[in-house]
Amino acid sequence: MDFIKSAVASAMAAQGPSFPYSFGDKVDIDASIWTLYNGTRRADGSNCSIFSFDVAANKSRLPLAKNALKKLRTMRHPGVIKVLDAVETDSYIYIATERVVPLRWHVKRKSLSPETIKWGLYSIARTVKFINEEGSSIHGSLRVASIYTSESGEWKLGGFEVLSNVKDDEAIIYTYGSLVPDSTRFAPPELARSGWDAIKKSPHSAVDSYNFGTTIYEVFNGDFMGASEAGQTKGIPPTMHAGYKRLVNTNPKARITVGVFLEQGRRSGGFFDSPLIKLTEGIDNLGVKSEEERAEILDDLDQLTDDFPEDFFKMKVLPELLKSVEFGGGGPKAFGVVMKIAAKLTNDDFEARVQPVVVRLFGNPDRAIRVCLLDNLPSMIDRLPQKVVNDKIFPHMASGFTDLAPIVREQTLKSVLVVIHKLSDRIINGELLKYLAKTANDEQPGIRTNTTICLGKIAKNLGSSNRAKVLIAAFTRSLRDPFVHARNAALMALAATGEFFTEEECATRILPVVCPSLIDKEKLVREQANKTMDIYLQRIRKAAASMPDSALPPSQTADGAAPRMSTPQSTSEASSWAGWAISSFTNKLSAASGEMQTSSNGVPAASPSPGPEPKRVASSTSSASALHRQAVKSPSPTPLSRNSTMSAPDAYFKDPSPIESNEFASDAWGDMGDMNDDDAGDAWGEPSDSAAAVNDDAWSTPTITTTSSKPAKKTTPAVSSQSFDDGTKPDFAGWLAAQAQKKTPGGAAKPLPKGLAKSSAKKPLASRSASASAKTTVAKTIDMKPKDTGGDDDGWGDGW
């Protein structure tokens, strides 16, 4: 049926004068001479409402419809329904207005809060006061049915069917007042007794005062059923009781006017003294108001609770506040209210009304605005599209990382956690990490600490290719920060991000830098360091438990040759840090055979072909081993004896295990050719100038002769006829010296291990030999004690 009526109305509009509006759905209203439709403007599709009057169906009430059209066109007030266009023919009257909804809908659903009702009544009271006083008129049919709410939530007054000027003796209210639907139910007592002419005998405002009182009762309690309910205070706020009773007084001359009621409510502490009402009076043109007025209005806004009328704030307050923030100096305080209102907006409304302004505000250089934006970013980030954040917001936001004001840098850093899920991988692993690297070196310790925390929280968002590298570099650096909370934050971040590191990184890169924190001067750091260490140690132990016992290939004993390198065989030897590390050499000397030969430069070399084992030669102290006898028979200069200078590594083997005779494999030490004794001495450092002879029962005590006139320079060893026992350790120093002289494929000398090479420049070999032969030999006693290095352990540590 509604569809048919709408179609008929559209056809009628097409046949009559031009009416540039389209009819929509019919709206349910109270008993009225009008039929209300939702409509749209054809030109731009904007919303409107259309009041339609069918002349044929309501011919007796045609004067009421014509009077309403006339008064709506001439009555200009913010509290009156705004007319957009109207068409009047012999068949119909159409009035297009702003989109409105009957107030009755809200009253029936009880969707209005007490503060919103007060705000609405205040608006209607102002409008009725204007009609009665400035307009010298009587509304005549004031009730909930004649009040509508606009799209902004404001209450608008309609129902002008009998609105009349009291100066007009032929006013329509006297003749047609009784034709208004439900007029009897809402008529004041004097009219019910004497008819509408009784208006002339009483103050002209008496009718509207009484009807305003019944409207108060309706909005708080529902339908007003008749004069018997007038004066009942059920549901009405206590502060309004006195004024309400005087409005509905049965004596029209004793009633107060709506204007008086309005003034009573606006007094300090009155029922109309509320932040919401103050806001509606001052919100228009907020940007052009003085700073004091603007501050007062914003203070009232801050006091508002969540029960404010959403539509009014969306349509009226929000645009004014946004203009004030962007152009009128409203500042952060106004923007805070904007965010409070925006929380109740739909996503479409937010995108259309708030988002464009937010994007422009991020480009504003005002620091206060920037900090306010960053503070409110959590409440709006979910409504901002990712493209907008990446392309329009983050480029402006990033300038805060390098701002001179620490508060801007800190708030920008904290906001990273808010926007991280909206940023692209390119920005996160590119621009963002560059900015975080700067804040990690910030002069403010709090910003450095927060950077570490931020990196720990966004670790999962970093690219897997460089995540571990970035985190380890950042956290290990923070561990050296002089600020205690920065160090503690680094330890906590390492504990929280352990899943992103491999076991090898945990063992080799993280634990070594965490260990110093175990003895940090601050207990807070020490305790956290222990917790972090436990986490990583548990992980490493778990990984180590799944590893094989050894990564070495299986022993190959097919040809009877023992492996060159092996681990200590006995438990005691393995547990001793001073035990031999190269057990295959000491345990397999019996495999060595053949005669030792001397190369042209004086360094002993292995015989190319094994020969028969020479006979043992008796010694006064012990029998010499085959290896020693072969060395003695060699025509080369005598090698260094036990009393020669010991190198740094040699000093750690004070009690070597005896070496069984004939068990030294010559090839196990590598090629020992191309190196003379002089170079071997140079490789381990020069002997001490003052030395005491070392007596050792296991070693013979040969004397060393030198041809140098300078005590601390090169020595030329002489062959001693004394033999030494076979139970000594191998000539480790000689072997290292031989290794240093081995030639690389390119012909260069193979360098000694780090920490063992001599720093002083060497003379050429030929020059040294010539110089040595031209000088007399001087017996010299060699100090066996290790040199004092000043307590620095790094030398040998680096070497090993």
Tab-separated table of C-alpha atoms in Angstrom, residues 396-707:
chain	number	residue	atom	x	y	z
A	396	HIS	CA	55.658	13.167	8.048
A	397	MET	CA	55.775	11.124	11.229
A	398	ALA	CA	59.393	10.074	10.562
A	399	SER	CA	60.586	13.671	10.904
A	400	GLY	CA	59.930	13.319	14.627
A	401	PHE	CA	62.812	10.838	15.006
A	402	THR	CA	65.310	13.650	14.416
A	403	ASP	CA	63.416	16.535	16.017
A	404	LEU	CA	65.337	18.730	18.418
A	405	ALA	CA	62.720	18.337	21.139
A	406	PRO	CA	63.239	15.107	23.132
A	407	ILE	CA	59.496	14.772	23.811
A	408	VAL	CA	58.795	14.601	20.072
A	409	ARG	CA	61.517	11.997	19.526
A	410	GLU	CA	60.250	9.894	22.413
A	411	GLN	CA	56.591	10.016	21.357
A	412	THR	CA	57.551	9.209	17.777
A	413	LEU	CA	59.544	6.214	18.989
A	414	LYS	CA	56.654	4.939	21.107
A	415	SER	CA	54.241	5.304	18.195
A	416	VAL	CA	56.276	2.787	16.178
A	417	LEU	CA	54.572	-0.009	18.091
A	418	VAL	CA	51.203	1.440	17.088
A	419	VAL	CA	51.835	1.765	13.343
A	420	ILE	CA	54.164	-1.198	12.804
A	421	HIS	CA	51.387	-3.502	11.560
A	422	LYS	CA	50.375	-0.888	8.981
A	423	LEU	CA	53.866	-0.371	7.535
A	424	SER	CA	55.216	-2.240	4.523
A	425	ASP	CA	58.255	-4.532	4.761
A	426	ARG	CA	60.246	-2.096	2.659
A	427	ILE	CA	59.706	0.728	5.115
A	428	ILE	CA	60.261	-1.458	8.194
A	429	ASN	CA	63.570	-2.935	7.032
A	430	GLY	CA	64.743	0.246	5.367
A	431	GLU	CA	63.769	3.676	6.629
A	432	LEU	CA	62.499	2.602	10.045
A	433	LEU	CA	65.666	0.690	11.002
A	434	LYS	CA	67.791	3.664	9.954
A	435	TYR	CA	65.822	5.946	12.259
A	436	LEU	CA	65.979	3.442	15.114
A	437	ALA	CA	69.748	3.240	14.684
A	438	LYS	CA	69.852	6.992	15.333
A	439	THR	CA	67.633	6.875	18.397
A	440	ALA	CA	69.754	3.995	19.742
A	441	ASN	CA	72.604	6.559	19.958
A	442	ASP	CA	70.407	9.359	21.304
A	443	GLU	CA	71.818	11.636	23.956
A	444	GLN	CA	68.786	10.946	26.152
A	445	PRO	CA	69.219	7.647	28.049
A	446	GLY	CA	65.464	7.121	28.192
A	447	ILE	CA	65.211	7.249	24.401
A	448	ARG	CA	68.084	4.782	24.045
A	449	THR	CA	66.357	2.450	26.477
A	450	ASN	CA	63.021	2.734	24.696
A	451	THR	CA	64.702	2.027	21.375
A	452	THR	CA	65.945	-1.295	22.751
A	453	ILE	CA	62.470	-2.112	24.044
A	454	CYS	CA	60.941	-1.115	20.726
A	455	LEU	CA	63.309	-3.367	18.760
A	456	GLY	CA	62.489	-6.268	21.039
A	457	LYS	CA	58.764	-5.797	20.499
A	458	ILE	CA	58.926	-5.408	16.706
A	459	ALA	CA	61.447	-8.225	16.203
A	460	LYS	CA	58.787	-10.456	14.651
A	461	ASN	CA	58.076	-7.780	12.029
A	462	LEU	CA	61.686	-7.532	10.833
A	463	GLY	CA	62.890	-9.360	7.747
A	464	SER	CA	64.293	-12.803	8.473
A	465	SER	CA	67.376	-12.156	6.334
A	466	ASN	CA	68.842	-9.437	8.543
A	467	ARG	CA	66.816	-9.750	11.750
A	468	ALA	CA	69.467	-11.581	13.799
A	469	LYS	CA	72.224	-9.263	12.628
A	470	VAL	CA	70.267	-6.131	13.556
A	471	LEU	CA	69.075	-7.392	16.924
A	472	ILE	CA	72.450	-8.738	18.057
A	473	ALA	CA	74.217	-5.531	17.060
A	474	ALA	CA	71.637	-3.367	18.823
A	475	PHE	CA	71.285	-5.403	22.008
A	476	THR	CA	74.987	-6.092	22.515
A	477	ARG	CA	75.681	-2.401	22.129
A	478	SER	CA	73.044	-1.570	24.738
A	479	LEU	CA	74.742	-3.992	27.128
A	480	ARG	CA	77.635	-1.515	27.266
A	481	ASP	CA	75.379	1.491	27.859
A	482	PRO	CA	76.271	3.435	31.027
A	483	PHE	CA	72.546	3.798	31.825
A	484	VAL	CA	71.497	0.911	34.041
A	485	HIS	CA	67.982	0.610	32.607
A	486	ALA	CA	69.366	0.488	29.081
A	487	ARG	CA	71.521	-2.506	30.011
A	488	ASN	CA	68.607	-4.165	31.767
A	489	ALA	CA	66.368	-3.559	28.750
A	490	ALA	CA	68.955	-5.168	26.479
A	491	LEU	CA	69.043	-8.289	28.657
A	492	MET	CA	65.259	-8.512	28.742
A	493	ALA	CA	65.079	-8.013	24.992
A	494	LEU	CA	67.613	-10.788	24.433
A	495	ALA	CA	65.586	-13.083	26.678
A	496	ALA	CA	62.399	-12.285	24.759
A	497	THR	CA	63.859	-12.661	21.262
A	498	GLY	CA	65.944	-15.793	21.704
A	499	GLU	CA	63.807	-17.703	19.201
A	500	PHE	CA	65.160	-15.567	16.368
A	501	PHE	CA	68.800	-16.652	16.833
A	502	THR	CA	70.508	-19.891	15.847
A	503	GLU	CA	72.284	-22.058	18.408
A	504	GLU	CA	75.643	-21.047	16.962
A	505	GLU	CA	74.778	-17.346	17.311
A	506	CYS	CA	73.632	-17.940	20.867
A	507	ALA	CA	76.897	-19.640	21.808
A	508	THR	CA	79.396	-17.516	19.910
A	509	ARG	CA	77.894	-14.054	19.713
A	510	ILE	CA	75.379	-13.608	22.517
A	511	LEU	CA	76.637	-15.494	25.571
A	512	PRO	CA	80.143	-13.978	25.433
A	513	VAL	CA	78.719	-10.459	25.665
A	514	VAL	CA	76.121	-11.359	28.296
A	515	CYS	CA	78.695	-12.876	30.657
A	516	PRO	CA	80.202	-9.537	31.826
A	517	SER	CA	76.745	-8.500	32.990
A	518	LEU	CA	76.843	-11.299	35.562
A	519	ILE	CA	79.171	-9.119	37.633
A	520	ASP	CA	77.563	-5.781	36.774
A	521	LYS	CA	77.740	-3.168	39.480
A	522	GLU	CA	73.932	-3.016	39.606
A	523	LYS	CA	72.006	-5.862	41.192
A	524	LEU	CA	69.096	-5.268	38.800
A	525	VAL	CA	71.335	-6.030	35.836
A	526	ARG	CA	73.022	-8.989	37.501
A	527	GLU	CA	69.720	-10.684	38.275
A	528	GLN	CA	68.419	-10.178	34.750
A	529	ALA	CA	71.728	-11.391	33.315
A	530	ASN	CA	71.369	-14.654	35.238
A	531	LYS	CA	67.851	-15.134	33.899
A	532	THR	CA	68.961	-14.454	30.335
A	533	MET	CA	71.965	-16.751	30.685
A	534	ASP	CA	69.732	-19.568	31.912
A	535	ILE	CA	67.463	-19.210	28.897
A	536	TYR	CA	70.317	-19.402	26.416
A	537	LEU	CA	72.207	-22.125	28.257
A	538	GLN	CA	69.145	-24.360	28.318
A	539	ARG	CA	68.732	-23.902	24.613
A	540	ILE	CA	72.391	-24.566	23.859
A	541	ARG	CA	72.476	-27.644	26.076
A	542	LYS	CA	69.403	-28.995	24.359
A	543	ALA	CA	71.000	-28.425	20.964
A	544	ALA	CA	74.307	-29.956	22.083
A	545	ALA	CA	72.535	-33.066	23.378
A	546	SER	CA	71.338	-33.829	19.865
A	547	MET	CA	74.791	-33.427	18.291
A	548	PRO	CA	77.026	-36.446	17.459
A	549	ASP	CA	79.895	-37.343	19.781
A	550	SER	CA	82.508	-36.423	17.201
A	551	ALA	CA	82.680	-34.906	13.768
A	552	LEU	CA	86.010	-36.643	12.944
A	553	PRO	CA	86.004	-39.449	10.344
A	554	PRO	CA	86.502	-43.061	11.592
A	555	SER	CA	90.104	-44.217	12.234
A	556	GLN	CA	91.782	-45.867	9.251
A	557	THR	CA	94.097	-48.678	10.475
A	558	ALA	CA	94.336	-50.727	7.327
A	559	ASP	CA	97.962	-49.745	6.710
A	560	GLY	CA	98.882	-49.827	10.374
A	561	ALA	CA	99.297	-46.030	10.540
A	562	ALA	CA	97.770	-44.309	13.532
A	563	PRO	CA	95.785	-41.091	13.098
A	564	ARG	CA	97.892	-37.995	13.350
A	565	MET	CA	95.584	-36.157	15.798
A	566	SER	CA	93.448	-37.627	18.525
A	567	THR	CA	91.969	-36.711	21.856
A	568	PRO	CA	93.531	-37.790	25.147
A	569	GLN	CA	92.755	-41.415	25.883
A	570	SER	CA	92.676	-41.496	29.650
A	571	THR	CA	90.133	-39.774	31.828
A	572	SER	CA	92.797	-38.248	34.026
A	573	GLU	CA	94.659	-36.899	31.040
A	574	ALA	CA	91.482	-35.480	29.540
A	575	SER	CA	90.514	-33.783	32.770
A	576	SER	CA	93.925	-32.183	33.202
A	577	TRP	CA	94.233	-28.824	31.470
A	578	ALA	CA	98.030	-29.235	31.422
A	579	GLY	CA	97.940	-32.643	29.729
A	580	TRP	CA	99.309	-33.224	26.258
A	581	ALA	CA	96.848	-32.087	23.623
A	582	ILE	CA	98.599	-33.994	20.774
A	583	SER	CA	98.675	-37.488	22.171
A	584	SER	CA	99.299	-39.244	18.873
A	585	PHE	CA	102.822	-37.814	18.754
A	586	THR	CA	103.805	-38.825	22.242
A	587	ASN	CA	102.153	-42.216	22.135
A	588	LYS	CA	103.479	-43.282	18.765
A	589	LEU	CA	107.199	-42.452	18.868
A	590	SER	CA	107.983	-46.135	18.478
A	591	ALA	CA	106.751	-45.857	14.929
A	592	ALA	CA	109.607	-43.481	14.031
A	593	SER	CA	112.566	-45.141	12.297
A	594	GLY	CA	115.551	-44.108	10.227
A	595	GLU	CA	118.287	-41.571	10.781
A	596	MET	CA	117.931	-37.843	11.224
A	597	GLN	CA	119.722	-35.783	8.601
A	598	THR	CA	120.674	-32.175	8.514
A	599	SER	CA	119.721	-29.912	5.649
A	600	SER	CA	122.109	-27.423	4.143
A	601	ASN	CA	120.870	-24.610	6.385
A	602	GLY	CA	121.502	-26.543	9.587
A	603	VAL	CA	117.976	-27.649	10.436
A	604	PRO	CA	117.596	-31.381	11.147
A	605	ALA	CA	115.495	-33.216	8.563
A	606	ALA	CA	114.125	-36.730	8.347
A	607	SER	CA	116.143	-39.314	6.440
A	608	PRO	CA	114.586	-40.173	3.081
A	609	SER	CA	115.073	-43.851	3.782
A	610	PRO	CA	114.985	-45.533	7.157
A	611	GLY	CA	118.162	-47.108	8.395
A	612	PRO	CA	119.047	-49.547	11.110
A	613	GLU	CA	118.598	-48.357	14.640
A	614	PRO	CA	121.981	-47.177	16.039
A	615	LYS	CA	123.359	-48.642	19.197
A	616	ARG	CA	122.599	-46.938	22.492
A	617	VAL	CA	125.446	-44.907	24.034
A	618	ALA	CA	125.778	-45.006	27.786
A	619	SER	CA	125.544	-41.685	29.624
A	620	SER	CA	126.463	-40.704	33.170
A	621	THR	CA	122.881	-39.599	33.821
A	622	SER	CA	120.697	-41.634	31.464
A	623	SER	CA	120.878	-43.495	28.202
A	624	ALA	CA	120.319	-41.335	25.139
A	625	SER	CA	117.462	-42.173	22.793
A	626	ALA	CA	117.988	-43.135	19.205
A	627	LEU	CA	116.591	-39.786	18.190
A	628	HIS	CA	119.167	-37.939	20.317
A	629	ARG	CA	122.090	-40.064	19.156
A	630	GLN	CA	121.159	-39.447	15.547
A	631	ALA	CA	121.020	-35.720	16.204
A	632	VAL	CA	124.461	-35.818	17.882
A	633	LYS	CA	126.014	-37.637	14.945
A	634	SER	CA	124.674	-35.032	12.535
A	635	PRO	CA	127.303	-32.652	11.150
A	636	SER	CA	124.956	-29.698	11.788
A	637	PRO	CA	125.464	-27.329	14.742
A	638	THR	CA	124.256	-28.613	18.060
A	639	PRO	CA	120.526	-28.003	18.585
A	640	LEU	CA	119.243	-26.072	21.571
A	641	SER	CA	119.625	-27.966	24.813
A	642	ARG	CA	117.154	-28.236	27.693
A	643	ASN	CA	118.746	-25.182	29.274
A	644	SER	CA	118.094	-22.989	26.265
A	645	THR	CA	115.471	-20.296	26.446
A	646	MET	CA	111.904	-21.582	26.730
A	647	SER	CA	109.139	-19.926	24.789
A	648	ALA	CA	105.801	-18.836	26.320
A	649	PRO	CA	103.919	-21.991	25.332
A	650	ASP	CA	106.887	-24.139	26.477
A	651	ALA	CA	106.592	-22.734	29.971
A	652	TYR	CA	103.209	-24.379	30.507
A	653	PHE	CA	104.749	-27.893	30.255
A	654	LYS	CA	106.860	-28.010	33.405
A	655	ASP	CA	106.370	-31.754	34.050
A	656	PRO	CA	106.072	-33.442	30.687
A	657	SER	CA	105.365	-37.155	30.546
A	658	PRO	CA	108.286	-39.340	29.474
A	659	ILE	CA	108.466	-40.129	25.794
A	660	GLU	CA	109.080	-43.723	24.940
A	661	SER	CA	112.063	-44.279	22.711
A	662	ASN	CA	111.614	-44.910	19.015
A	663	GLU	CA	107.960	-43.743	19.100
A	664	PHE	CA	108.384	-40.346	17.463
A	665	ALA	CA	106.970	-40.325	13.922
A	666	SER	CA	109.059	-37.999	11.848
A	667	ASP	CA	106.304	-37.151	9.417
A	668	ALA	CA	103.835	-36.297	12.180
A	669	TRP	CA	105.396	-32.822	12.630
A	670	GLY	CA	105.438	-31.950	8.957
A	671	ASP	CA	108.376	-30.924	6.819
A	672	MET	CA	111.017	-29.464	9.076
A	673	GLY	CA	113.435	-28.564	6.323
A	674	ASP	CA	114.305	-25.073	5.104
A	675	MET	CA	114.800	-23.718	8.594
A	676	ASN	CA	117.977	-23.333	10.680
A	677	ASP	CA	118.424	-23.098	14.382
A	678	ASP	CA	118.939	-19.395	14.206
A	679	ASP	CA	115.498	-18.854	12.751
A	680	ALA	CA	113.973	-21.146	15.335
A	681	GLY	CA	115.357	-18.971	18.075
A	682	ASP	CA	114.055	-15.859	16.383
A	683	ALA	CA	110.567	-17.332	16.160
A	684	TRP	CA	110.200	-17.721	19.915
A	685	GLY	CA	111.849	-14.481	20.948
A	686	GLU	CA	115.306	-13.627	22.216
A	687	PRO	CA	116.695	-15.109	25.436
A	688	SER	CA	116.827	-13.099	28.614
A	689	ASP	CA	120.091	-11.293	29.378
A	690	SER	CA	120.269	-12.571	32.928
A	691	ALA	CA	119.379	-16.200	33.446
A	692	ALA	CA	120.035	-18.880	35.998
A	693	ALA	CA	120.857	-22.405	35.004
A	694	VAL	CA	118.063	-24.900	35.425
A	695	ASN	CA	118.957	-28.281	36.842
A	696	ASP	CA	116.668	-31.054	35.734
A	697	ASP	CA	117.410	-34.696	36.293
A	698	ALA	CA	115.526	-35.649	33.190
A	699	TRP	CA	117.650	-33.430	30.956
A	700	SER	CA	121.425	-33.188	30.386
A	701	THR	CA	123.011	-29.805	30.860
A	702	PRO	CA	124.845	-28.868	27.692
A	703	THR	CA	126.421	-25.448	27.415
A	704	ILE	CA	125.462	-23.001	24.723
A	705	THR	CA	128.166	-20.971	23.033
A	706	THR	CA	127.399	-17.856	21.100
A	707	THR	CA	129.491	-15.831	18.703
